[in-house]
CSV table of N, CA and C in Angstrom, one decimal:
chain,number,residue,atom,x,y,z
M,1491,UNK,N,-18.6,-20.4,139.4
M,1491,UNK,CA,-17.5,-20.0,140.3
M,1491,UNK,C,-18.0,-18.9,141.3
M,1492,UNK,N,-18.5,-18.2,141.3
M,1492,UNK,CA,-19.1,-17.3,141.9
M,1492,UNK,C,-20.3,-17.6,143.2
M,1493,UNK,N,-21.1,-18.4,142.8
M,1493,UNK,CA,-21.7,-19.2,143.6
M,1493,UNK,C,-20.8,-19.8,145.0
M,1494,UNK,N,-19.2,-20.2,144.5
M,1494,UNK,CA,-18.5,-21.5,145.4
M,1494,UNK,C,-17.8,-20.4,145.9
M,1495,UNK,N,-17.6,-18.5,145.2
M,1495,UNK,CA,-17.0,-18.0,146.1
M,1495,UNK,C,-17.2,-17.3,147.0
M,1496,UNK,N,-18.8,-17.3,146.8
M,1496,UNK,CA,-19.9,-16.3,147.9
M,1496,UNK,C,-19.9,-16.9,148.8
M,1497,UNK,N,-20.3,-18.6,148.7
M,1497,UNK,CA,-20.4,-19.4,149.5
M,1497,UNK,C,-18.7,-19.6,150.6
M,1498,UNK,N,-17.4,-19.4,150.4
M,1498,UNK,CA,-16.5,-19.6,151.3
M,1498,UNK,C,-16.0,-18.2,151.8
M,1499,UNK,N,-16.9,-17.2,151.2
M,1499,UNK,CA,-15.9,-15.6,151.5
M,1499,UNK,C,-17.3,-15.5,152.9
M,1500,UNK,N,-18.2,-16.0,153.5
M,1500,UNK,CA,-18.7,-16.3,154.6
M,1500,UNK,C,-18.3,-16.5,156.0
M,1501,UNK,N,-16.9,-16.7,155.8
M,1501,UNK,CA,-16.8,-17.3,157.5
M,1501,UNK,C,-16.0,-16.4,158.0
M,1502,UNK,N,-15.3,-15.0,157.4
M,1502,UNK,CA,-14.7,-13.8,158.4
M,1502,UNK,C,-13.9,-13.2,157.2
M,1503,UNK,N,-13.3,-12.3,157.7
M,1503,UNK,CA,-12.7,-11.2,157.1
M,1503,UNK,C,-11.3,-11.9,156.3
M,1504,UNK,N,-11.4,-11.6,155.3
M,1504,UNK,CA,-10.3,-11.7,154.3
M,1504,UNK,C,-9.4,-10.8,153.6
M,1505,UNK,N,-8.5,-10.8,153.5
M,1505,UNK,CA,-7.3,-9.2,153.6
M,1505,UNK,C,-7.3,-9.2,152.5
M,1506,UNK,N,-6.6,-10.9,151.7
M,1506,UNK,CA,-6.1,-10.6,150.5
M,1506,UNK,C,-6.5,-11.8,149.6
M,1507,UNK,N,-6.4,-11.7,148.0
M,1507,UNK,CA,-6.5,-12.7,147.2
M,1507,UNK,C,-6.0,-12.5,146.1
M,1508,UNK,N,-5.4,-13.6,146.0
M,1508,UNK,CA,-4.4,-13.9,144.7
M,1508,UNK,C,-4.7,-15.1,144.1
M,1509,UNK,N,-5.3,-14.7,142.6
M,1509,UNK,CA,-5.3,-15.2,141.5
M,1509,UNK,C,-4.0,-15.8,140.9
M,1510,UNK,N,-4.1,-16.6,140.6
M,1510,UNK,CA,-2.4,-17.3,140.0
M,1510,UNK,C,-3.5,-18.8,139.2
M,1511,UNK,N,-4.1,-18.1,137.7
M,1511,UNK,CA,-4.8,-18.6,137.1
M,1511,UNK,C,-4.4,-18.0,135.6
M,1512,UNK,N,-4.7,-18.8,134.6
M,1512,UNK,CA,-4.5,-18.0,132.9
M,1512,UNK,C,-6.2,-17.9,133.2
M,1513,UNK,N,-6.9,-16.6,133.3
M,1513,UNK,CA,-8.3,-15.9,133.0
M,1513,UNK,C,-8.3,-15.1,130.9
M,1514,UNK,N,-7.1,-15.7,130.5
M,1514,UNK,CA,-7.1,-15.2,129.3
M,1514,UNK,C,-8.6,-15.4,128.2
M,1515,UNK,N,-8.7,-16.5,128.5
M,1515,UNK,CA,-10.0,-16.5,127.6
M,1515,UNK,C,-11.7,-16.4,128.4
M,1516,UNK,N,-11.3,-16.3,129.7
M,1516,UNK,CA,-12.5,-15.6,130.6
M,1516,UNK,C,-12.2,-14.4,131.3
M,1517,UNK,N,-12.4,-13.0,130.7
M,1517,UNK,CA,-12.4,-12.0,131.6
M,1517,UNK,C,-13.7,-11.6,132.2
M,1518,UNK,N,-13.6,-11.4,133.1
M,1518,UNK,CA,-14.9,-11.1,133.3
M,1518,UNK,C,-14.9,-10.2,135.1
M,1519,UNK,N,-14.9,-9.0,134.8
M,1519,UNK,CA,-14.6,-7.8,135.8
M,1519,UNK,C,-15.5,-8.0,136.7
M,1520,UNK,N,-16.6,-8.6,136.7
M,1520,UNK,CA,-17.8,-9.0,138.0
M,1520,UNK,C,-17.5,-9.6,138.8
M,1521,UNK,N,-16.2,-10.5,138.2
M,1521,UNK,CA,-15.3,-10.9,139.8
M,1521,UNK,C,-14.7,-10.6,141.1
M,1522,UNK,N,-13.9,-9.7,140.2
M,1522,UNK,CA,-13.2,-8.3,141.6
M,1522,UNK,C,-14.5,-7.9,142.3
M,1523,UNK,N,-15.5,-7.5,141.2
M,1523,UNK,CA,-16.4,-6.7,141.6
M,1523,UNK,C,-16.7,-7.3,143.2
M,1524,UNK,N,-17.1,-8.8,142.5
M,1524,UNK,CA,-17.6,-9.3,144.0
M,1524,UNK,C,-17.2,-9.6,144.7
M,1525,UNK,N,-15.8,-10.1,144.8
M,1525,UNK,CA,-14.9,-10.2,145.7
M,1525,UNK,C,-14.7,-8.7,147.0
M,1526,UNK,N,-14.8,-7.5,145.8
M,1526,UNK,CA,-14.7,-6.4,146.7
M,1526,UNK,C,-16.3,-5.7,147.8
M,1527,UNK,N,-16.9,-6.4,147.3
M,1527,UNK,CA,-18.4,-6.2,147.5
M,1527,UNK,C,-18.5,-7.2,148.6
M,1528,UNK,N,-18.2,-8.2,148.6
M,1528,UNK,CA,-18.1,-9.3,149.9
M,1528,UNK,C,-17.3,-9.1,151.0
M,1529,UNK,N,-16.4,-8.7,150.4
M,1529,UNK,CA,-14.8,-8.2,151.3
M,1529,UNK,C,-14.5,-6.8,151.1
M,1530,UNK,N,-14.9,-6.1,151.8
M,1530,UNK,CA,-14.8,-4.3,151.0
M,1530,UNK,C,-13.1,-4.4,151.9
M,1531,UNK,N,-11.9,-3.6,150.9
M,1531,UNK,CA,-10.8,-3.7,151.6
M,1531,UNK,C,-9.6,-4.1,151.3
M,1532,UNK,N,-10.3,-5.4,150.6
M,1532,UNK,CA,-9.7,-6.4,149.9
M,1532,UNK,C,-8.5,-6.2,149.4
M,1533,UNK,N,-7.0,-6.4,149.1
M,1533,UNK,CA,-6.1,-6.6,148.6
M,1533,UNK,C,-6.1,-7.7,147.2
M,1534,UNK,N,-6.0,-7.3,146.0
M,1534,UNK,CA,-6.4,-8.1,145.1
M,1534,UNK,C,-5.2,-8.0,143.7
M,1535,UNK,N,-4.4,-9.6,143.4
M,1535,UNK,CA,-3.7,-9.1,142.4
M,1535,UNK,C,-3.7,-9.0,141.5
M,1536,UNK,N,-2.7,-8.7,140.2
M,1536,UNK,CA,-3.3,-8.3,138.9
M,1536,UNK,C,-3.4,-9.5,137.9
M,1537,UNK,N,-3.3,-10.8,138.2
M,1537,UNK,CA,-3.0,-12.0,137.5
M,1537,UNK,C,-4.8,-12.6,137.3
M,1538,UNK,N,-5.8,-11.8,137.3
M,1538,UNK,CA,-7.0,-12.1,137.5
M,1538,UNK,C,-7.7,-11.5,136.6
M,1539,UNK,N,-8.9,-11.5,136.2
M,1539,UNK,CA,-9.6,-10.9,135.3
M,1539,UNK,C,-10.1,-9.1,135.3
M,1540,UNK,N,-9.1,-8.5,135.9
M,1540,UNK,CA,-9.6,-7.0,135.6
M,1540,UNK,C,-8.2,-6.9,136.8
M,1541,UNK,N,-8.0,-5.4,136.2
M,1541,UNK,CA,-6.5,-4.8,137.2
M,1541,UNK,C,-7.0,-5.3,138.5
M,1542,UNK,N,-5.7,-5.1,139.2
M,1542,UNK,CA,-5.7,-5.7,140.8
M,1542,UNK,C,-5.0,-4.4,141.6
M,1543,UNK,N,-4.8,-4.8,142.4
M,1543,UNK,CA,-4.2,-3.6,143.4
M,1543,UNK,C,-2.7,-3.1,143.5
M,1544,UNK,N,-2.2,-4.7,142.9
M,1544,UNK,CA,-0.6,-4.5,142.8
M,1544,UNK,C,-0.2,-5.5,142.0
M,1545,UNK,N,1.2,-5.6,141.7
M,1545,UNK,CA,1.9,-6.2,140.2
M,1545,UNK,C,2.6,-7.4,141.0
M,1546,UNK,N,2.0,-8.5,140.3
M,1546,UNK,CA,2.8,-9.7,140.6
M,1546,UNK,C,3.5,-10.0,139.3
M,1547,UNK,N,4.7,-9.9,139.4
M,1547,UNK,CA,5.7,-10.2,138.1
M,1547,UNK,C,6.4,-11.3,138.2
M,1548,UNK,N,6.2,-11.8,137.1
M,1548,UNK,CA,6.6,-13.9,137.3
M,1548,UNK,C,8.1,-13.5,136.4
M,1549,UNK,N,8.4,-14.5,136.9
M,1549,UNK,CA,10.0,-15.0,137.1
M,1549,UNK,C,10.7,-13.6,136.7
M,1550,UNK,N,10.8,-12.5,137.2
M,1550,UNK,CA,11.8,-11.3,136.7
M,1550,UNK,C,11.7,-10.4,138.4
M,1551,UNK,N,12.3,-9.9,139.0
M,1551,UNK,CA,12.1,-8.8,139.4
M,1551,UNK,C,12.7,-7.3,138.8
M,1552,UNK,N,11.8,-6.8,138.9
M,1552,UNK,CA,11.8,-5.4,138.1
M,1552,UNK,C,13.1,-4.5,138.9
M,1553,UNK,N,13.6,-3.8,137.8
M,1553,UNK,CA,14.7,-3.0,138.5
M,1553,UNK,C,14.4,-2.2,139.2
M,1554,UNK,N,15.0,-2.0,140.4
M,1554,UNK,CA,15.1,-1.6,141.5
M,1554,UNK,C,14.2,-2.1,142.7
M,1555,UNK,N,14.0,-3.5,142.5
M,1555,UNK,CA,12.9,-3.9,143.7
M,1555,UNK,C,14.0,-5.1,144.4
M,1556,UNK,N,15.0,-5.2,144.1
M,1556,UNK,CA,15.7,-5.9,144.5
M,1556,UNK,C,15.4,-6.3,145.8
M,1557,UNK,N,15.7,-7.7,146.5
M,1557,UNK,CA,15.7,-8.2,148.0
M,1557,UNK,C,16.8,-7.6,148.4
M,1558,UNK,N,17.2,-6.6,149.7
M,1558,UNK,CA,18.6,-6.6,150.0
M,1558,UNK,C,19.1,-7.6,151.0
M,1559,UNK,N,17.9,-8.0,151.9
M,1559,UNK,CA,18.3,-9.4,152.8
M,1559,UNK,C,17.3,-10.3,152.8
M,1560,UNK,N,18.1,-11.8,153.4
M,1560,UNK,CA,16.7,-12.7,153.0
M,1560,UNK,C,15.7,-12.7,153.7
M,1561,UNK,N,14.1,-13.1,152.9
M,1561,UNK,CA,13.5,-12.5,153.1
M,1561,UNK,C,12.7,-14.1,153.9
């Protein structure tokens, strides 16, 4: 995996990445690592193998994050 992701984090600046994967039985923190080492900057969320930068919460919105208009 790391190999195919060196290979496409190559062609220009990337803001953000989101994981939306079960990493339950592969954790492995050298990921972010490299993602942030490729992409210093990077936006990265927590559904991935080591904390991310912010909370992606499946099917619930947390109290008080409510939408007030559509979004």
């Amino acid at each position: 995996m790391q190999k195919s992701v060196r290979q496409r984090w190559q062609y220009g600046k990337i803001y953000q990445f989101f994981w939306d994967v079960n990493v339950a039985g592969r954790r492995d923190p050298s990921l972010n690592e490299m993602l942030r080492k490729l992409q210093p900057g990077i936006l990265i969320n927590d559904r991935g193998p080591s904390p991310g930068d912010y909370s992606t919460p499946e099917r619930v919105v947390p109290e008080g994050n409510e939408f007030r208009k559509p979004t």
